[in-house]
């Protein structure tokens, strides 16, 4: 599997975009990235669209709504949580839900009176074999992205529903907002720092959000410490709420710090990236955390992207984006696309 992604500076190809005068430089760059992502990955033939949460996705919804009601009225928009649900409603877009995606009809049954009675009484089905419609595309943000497009998500406490939507989509598009490129990643560009794009996860964003059952919190904290997380902390509501943050699913969030996560190419001989030598590889840590009893979901989006899932002949999508869009301080939009396109079977 490839370990790097092509860089495309897309400002020269993006549609002209007039910035509202009130927008700061950072917000203007987020807006450009969002509009470019919609320009590249939104098609008027699509039926089901996933909408994530975060400040950048506000501009994704704005760009989609600008297509006009004659386009969007034929679509269904699936939110990842209460924030994105409100964005969809306020933009006047048709609202759906991930659990209401219709099943795919397999074959066709001619309905006569007897067949209708049998269906109504449960003696006969409609030829629906359990496969659900996929989302055509899902747009969402991220807190940090590495050079293989693995992501950390969950800063807004929506990670479970975000992963539900991402893995139901044929392609997940990440719009990550404002960055200044790292000099090491793009040597020809002058840069000093990066906000979202990092060579390895947990470089700037120091913790992994984990959504957990409140009853299991003490046990999970102890297990995280044994796995190498020095100070896992239950996220608090701060001035807005006394006590722990409660997610849309009635769960708590633990923010677990770990050292920067390696890629498979980083592993030295004899080190499997499983924590034994103090190092964790992204996929290995994601799988290990998910196996803890009481964990609903982990804010590491890793493994495969939707193109790989489709090429492997499997249903659904992948956790990783097929493309990530970053608004840069100089006004350009950087696009990173996944090089991993070959079919890869899911790993346990």
Coordinates of C-alpha atoms in Angstrom, one line a residue:
X1 CA 0.0 0.0 0.0
X2 CA 1.4 3.4 -0.9
X3 CA 2.5 5.7 1.8
X4 CA 2.4 9.1 0.2
X5 CA -0.2 11.2 -1.6
X6 CA 0.0 13.5 -4.6
X7 CA -0.3 17.2 -3.8
X8 CA -2.4 19.4 -6.0
X9 CA -2.5 23.2 -5.6
X10 CA -6.0 23.8 -6.8
X11 CA -6.6 27.5 -6.6
X12 CA -5.9 28.0 -10.3
X13 CA -8.7 25.5 -11.1
X14 CA -11.3 26.5 -8.5
X15 CA -14.4 28.5 -9.6
X16 CA -14.2 32.2 -8.8
X17 CA -15.4 32.8 -5.3
X18 CA -16.3 36.2 -3.8
X19 CA -15.5 36.2 -0.1
X20 CA -17.9 37.9 2.3
X21 CA -16.1 41.0 3.6
X22 CA -16.6 39.9 7.3
X23 CA -14.6 36.7 6.9
X24 CA -11.2 36.5 8.5
X25 CA -8.3 35.0 6.5
X26 CA -8.7 31.7 8.3
X27 CA -12.4 31.5 7.6
X28 CA -12.0 32.6 4.0
X29 CA -9.5 29.7 3.4
X30 CA -11.9 27.2 4.9
X31 CA -14.6 28.5 2.6
X32 CA -12.4 28.1 -0.5
X33 CA -11.5 24.6 0.5
X34 CA -15.2 23.7 1.0
X35 CA -16.3 25.1 -2.3
X36 CA -13.5 23.3 -4.1
X37 CA -14.4 20.0 -2.5
X38 CA -18.0 20.4 -3.5
X39 CA -17.0 21.4 -7.0
X40 CA -14.9 18.3 -7.4
X41 CA -17.1 15.7 -5.7
X42 CA -20.7 16.8 -5.8
X43 CA -22.7 15.6 -8.8
X44 CA -26.3 16.5 -9.6
X45 CA -27.1 12.8 -10.2
X46 CA -26.4 11.9 -6.6
X47 CA -29.3 10.8 -4.3
X48 CA -27.8 10.4 -0.8
X49 CA -25.3 12.9 0.6
X50 CA -23.6 12.6 4.0
X51 CA -23.0 15.9 5.9
X52 CA -20.5 16.0 8.8
X53 CA -19.9 18.5 11.6
X54 CA -17.4 21.2 12.3
X55 CA -16.8 24.8 11.2
X56 CA -15.6 24.0 7.7
X57 CA -18.7 21.8 6.9
X58 CA -20.8 25.0 7.3
X59 CA -19.3 26.2 4.0
X60 CA -19.8 22.7 2.4
X61 CA -23.5 23.1 3.1
X62 CA -23.5 26.6 1.8
X63 CA -21.8 25.5 -1.4
X64 CA -24.4 22.7 -1.9
X65 CA -27.4 24.9 -1.2
X66 CA -26.1 27.3 -3.8
X67 CA -26.7 24.7 -6.4
X68 CA -30.4 25.6 -6.1
X69 CA -33.6 23.8 -5.0
X70 CA -34.1 22.3 -8.4
X71 CA -31.0 20.2 -7.8
X72 CA -31.1 19.6 -4.0
X73 CA -34.8 18.8 -3.8
X74 CA -34.2 15.5 -5.5
X75 CA -31.6 14.5 -2.8
X76 CA -31.6 13.3 0.8
X77 CA -29.0 14.7 3.2
X78 CA -27.8 12.5 6.0
X79 CA -26.3 14.2 9.1
X80 CA -23.6 12.9 11.5
X81 CA -25.2 14.5 14.6
X82 CA -27.3 17.3 15.9
X83 CA -25.1 20.1 14.6
X84 CA -25.1 18.9 11.0
X85 CA -28.8 18.1 11.3
X86 CA -29.5 21.8 12.1
X87 CA -27.2 22.9 9.2
X88 CA -29.2 20.8 6.8
X89 CA -32.6 22.1 8.1
X90 CA -31.5 25.7 8.1
X91 CA -30.2 25.4 4.5
X92 CA -33.5 24.1 3.4
X93 CA -32.1 20.8 2.3
X94 CA -34.1 17.5 2.5
X95 CA -33.2 15.7 5.8
X96 CA -32.8 12.0 6.1
X97 CA -31.1 9.7 8.7
X98 CA -28.5 7.0 8.5
X99 CA -30.9 4.4 9.9
X100 CA -33.6 5.2 7.3
X101 CA -31.6 4.4 4.2
X102 CA -33.8 2.2 2.1
X103 CA -32.9 -1.4 1.3
X104 CA -31.9 -2.3 -2.2
X105 CA -34.4 -4.4 -4.0
X106 CA -33.1 -7.7 -5.4
X107 CA -35.2 -8.9 -8.2
X108 CA -38.9 -8.0 -8.7
X109 CA -41.9 -9.7 -7.1
X110 CA -45.2 -9.4 -8.9
X111 CA -47.8 -8.5 -6.3
X112 CA -51.2 -10.0 -6.5
X113 CA -53.7 -10.3 -3.7
X114 CA -52.3 -13.4 -2.2
X115 CA -48.7 -12.1 -2.3
X116 CA -49.8 -8.9 -0.7
X117 CA -51.4 -10.9 2.1
X118 CA -48.4 -13.1 2.6
X119 CA -46.1 -10.0 2.8
X120 CA -48.4 -8.3 5.3
X121 CA -48.4 -11.4 7.5
X122 CA -44.7 -12.1 7.2
X123 CA -45.0 -15.3 5.2
X124 CA -43.2 -13.8 2.2
X125 CA -40.6 -11.0 1.9
X126 CA -40.2 -8.5 -0.9
X127 CA -37.0 -9.9 -2.2
X128 CA -35.0 -7.5 -0.1
X129 CA -31.8 -9.3 1.0
X130 CA -30.5 -6.9 3.7
X131 CA -28.3 -4.7 1.5
X132 CA -28.9 -1.0 2.1
X133 CA -28.4 2.0 -0.2
X134 CA -24.9 3.6 0.0
X135 CA -24.4 7.3 0.3
X136 CA -23.0 8.7 -2.9
X137 CA -20.6 10.9 -1.0
X138 CA -20.0 12.1 2.5
X139 CA -18.3 15.5 3.4
X140 CA -16.8 15.9 6.8
X141 CA -13.9 17.6 8.6
X142 CA -11.0 16.2 10.7
X143 CA -8.9 17.3 13.7
X144 CA -5.6 16.0 12.2
X145 CA -4.7 14.1 9.1
X146 CA -1.4 12.2 8.3
X147 CA 0.3 11.7 5.0
X148 CA -1.6 8.5 4.3
X149 CA -4.9 10.3 5.0
X150 CA -5.5 8.5 8.3
X151 CA -7.6 10.9 10.5
X152 CA -8.3 11.9 14.0
X153 CA -11.9 12.9 14.5
X154 CA -14.1 13.5 17.5
X155 CA -13.1 17.0 18.7
X156 CA -16.8 17.8 18.4
X157 CA -17.8 14.6 20.1
X158 CA -19.6 13.2 17.0
X159 CA -17.1 10.4 16.1
X160 CA -19.5 7.4 16.3
X161 CA -22.1 8.9 13.9
X162 CA -19.3 10.4 11.8
X163 CA -17.9 6.9 11.3
X164 CA -21.3 5.5 10.6
X165 CA -21.8 8.0 7.8
X166 CA -18.2 7.7 6.4
X167 CA -18.4 3.9 6.2
X168 CA -21.8 4.1 4.5
X169 CA -20.5 6.3 1.7
X170 CA -18.9 5.3 -1.6
X171 CA -16.4 8.1 -1.0
X172 CA -15.6 10.2 2.1
X173 CA -14.2 13.6 1.3
X174 CA -12.5 15.5 4.1
X175 CA -12.5 19.3 4.2
X176 CA -10.1 20.1 7.0
X177 CA -9.8 23.9 6.9
X178 CA -6.8 26.2 7.2
X179 CA -3.2 25.0 7.2
X180 CA 0.3 26.2 6.6
X181 CA 2.2 23.5 4.9
X182 CA 5.1 21.7 6.5
X183 CA 8.4 22.4 4.8
X184 CA 9.4 18.7 4.9
X185 CA 6.2 17.7 3.0
X186 CA 6.3 20.2 0.3
X187 CA 9.9 21.4 0.0
X188 CA 9.3 24.0 -2.7
X189 CA 6.8 26.0 -0.6
X190 CA 7.8 28.4 2.1
X191 CA 6.1 27.2 5.3
X192 CA 6.7 27.2 9.1
X193 CA 3.8 25.3 10.7
X194 CA 0.7 23.2 10.1
X195 CA -2.7 23.1 11.7
X196 CA -4.4 19.9 10.5
X197 CA -2.0 18.2 8.1
X198 CA 0.8 16.4 9.8
X199 CA 3.3 13.6 8.7
X200 CA 2.0 11.5 11.7
X201 CA -1.1 11.6 13.8
X202 CA -0.8 12.9 17.4
X203 CA 1.8 15.5 16.3
X204 CA -0.2 18.6 17.1
X205 CA -3.5 17.1 18.1
X206 CA -2.4 15.3 21.2
X207 CA -5.3 13.0 22.1
X208 CA -7.5 10.3 20.6
X209 CA -11.2 10.9 21.3
X210 CA -13.0 7.7 22.4
X211 CA -16.7 7.4 22.9
X212 CA -17.5 5.2 25.9
X213 CA -20.3 3.9 28.1
X214 CA -20.2 6.0 31.4
X215 CA -20.5 2.8 33.5
X216 CA -17.2 1.5 32.0
X217 CA -15.2 4.7 32.4
X218 CA -13.0 3.6 35.4
X219 CA -12.1 0.3 33.8
X220 CA -11.4 1.9 30.4
X221 CA -9.1 4.5 31.9
X222 CA -7.1 1.8 33.6
X223 CA -6.8 -0.2 30.4
X224 CA -5.7 2.9 28.4
X225 CA -2.9 3.5 30.9
X226 CA -1.6 0.0 30.5
X227 CA -1.6 0.5 26.7
X228 CA 0.7 3.5 27.0
X229 CA -1.7 6.5 27.4
X230 CA -0.2 8.5 30.3
X231 CA -3.3 10.5 31.3
X232 CA -6.6 9.6 29.7
X233 CA -9.2 12.2 30.8
X234 CA -13.0 12.3 30.7
X235 CA -13.9 15.4 28.6
X236 CA -15.7 18.0 30.7
X237 CA -18.4 20.4 29.5
X238 CA -16.5 23.5 30.8
X239 CA -18.4 26.7 31.3
X240 CA -21.3 25.4 29.1
X241 CA -22.0 22.3 31.2
X242 CA -21.0 21.1 34.6
X243 CA -19.7 17.5 34.5
X244 CA -18.8 15.3 31.5
X245 CA -19.7 16.0 27.9
X246 CA -22.6 13.8 27.0
X247 CA -22.7 12.8 23.3
X248 CA -25.7 12.6 21.0
X249 CA -25.7 8.9 21.9
X250 CA -25.8 9.4 25.7
X251 CA -22.1 8.4 26.0
X252 CA -19.0 10.1 27.5
X253 CA -15.8 11.0 25.7
X254 CA -12.4 10.0 27.0
X255 CA -9.5 12.0 25.4
X256 CA -6.5 9.6 25.5
X257 CA -3.0 11.0 24.8
X258 CA -0.5 8.7 23.0
X259 CA 2.9 9.3 21.4
X260 CA 2.8 10.1 17.7
X261 CA 1.4 7.1 15.7
X262 CA 3.6 5.4 13.2
X263 CA 2.7 4.1 9.8
X264 CA 3.6 0.6 8.6
X265 CA 6.6 1.9 6.8
X266 CA 8.0 3.3 10.0
X267 CA 8.2 0.0 11.8
X268 CA 11.7 -1.4 12.4
X269 CA 12.6 -5.0 12.3
X270 CA 10.9 -6.9 15.1
X271 CA 8.6 -4.1 16.0
X272 CA 5.0 -4.9 15.0
X273 CA 3.6 -1.5 16.1
X274 CA 1.4 -3.2 18.7
X275 CA 2.7 -1.3 21.8
X276 CA 5.1 -4.0 22.9
X277 CA 8.1 -1.7 22.2
X278 CA 6.4 1.5 23.1
X279 CA 5.3 2.2 19.5
X280 CA 1.8 2.0 18.0
X281 CA 1.0 1.8 14.3
X282 CA -2.3 3.6 13.5
X283 CA -4.3 0.6 12.4
X284 CA -3.1 -1.6 15.2
X285 CA -4.0 0.9 17.9
X286 CA -7.4 1.6 16.4
X287 CA -8.2 -2.1 16.4
X288 CA -7.0 -2.6 20.0
X289 CA -8.9 0.3 21.4
X290 CA -12.1 -0.8 19.6
X291 CA -11.8 -4.2 21.4
X292 CA -12.1 -2.7 24.9
X293 CA -15.5 -3.6 26.4
X294 CA -17.5 -0.4 26.9
X295 CA -16.0 1.5 23.9
X296 CA -18.6 2.5 21.4
X297 CA -16.2 4.0 18.9
X298 CA -12.7 5.3 18.5
X299 CA -11.8 8.6 16.8
X300 CA -9.1 7.1 14.6
X301 CA -10.3 6.8 11.0
X302 CA -7.9 4.3 9.5
X303 CA -7.7 1.2 7.3
X304 CA -9.3 1.5 3.9
X305 CA -11.0 4.1 1.8
X306 CA -14.2 3.7 -0.2
X307 CA -12.3 3.0 -3.5
X308 CA -10.5 0.1 -1.9
X309 CA -13.7 -1.3 -0.4
X310 CA -15.4 -1.2 -3.8
X311 CA -12.4 -2.7 -5.6
X312 CA -12.4 -5.6 -3.1
X313 CA -16.1 -6.3 -4.0
X314 CA -17.3 -5.5 -0.6
X315 CA -20.3 -3.5 0.5
X316 CA -20.2 0.0 2.1
X317 CA -17.3 2.5 2.3
X318 CA -14.1 3.0 4.2
X319 CA -13.0 5.0 7.2
X320 CA -10.3 6.9 5.3
X321 CA -11.1 9.8 2.9
X322 CA -10.4 9.4 -0.8
X323 CA -9.4 13.1 -0.8
X324 CA -8.6 15.9 1.7
X325 CA -9.0 19.6 1.1
X326 CA -7.0 22.2 3.0
X327 CA -7.4 26.0 2.7
X328 CA -3.9 27.6 3.0
X329 CA -3.0 31.0 4.4
X330 CA -1.9 32.2 1.0
X331 CA -5.4 31.7 -0.4
X332 CA -4.7 28.5 -2.3
X333 CA -6.5 25.2 -1.8
X334 CA -4.3 22.1 -1.4
X335 CA -5.8 18.8 -2.4
X336 CA -4.4 15.5 -1.3
X337 CA -5.8 12.4 -2.9
X338 CA -5.4 8.8 -1.8
X339 CA -3.0 6.7 -3.9
X340 CA -4.5 3.5 -2.3
X341 CA -7.0 2.3 -4.9
X342 CA -6.5 -1.4 -5.2
X343 CA -8.9 -3.8 -3.6
X344 CA -7.9 -4.8 -0.1
X345 CA -9.9 -7.2 2.0
X346 CA -10.9 -5.9 5.4
X347 CA -8.6 -6.8 8.3
X348 CA -10.0 -7.9 11.7

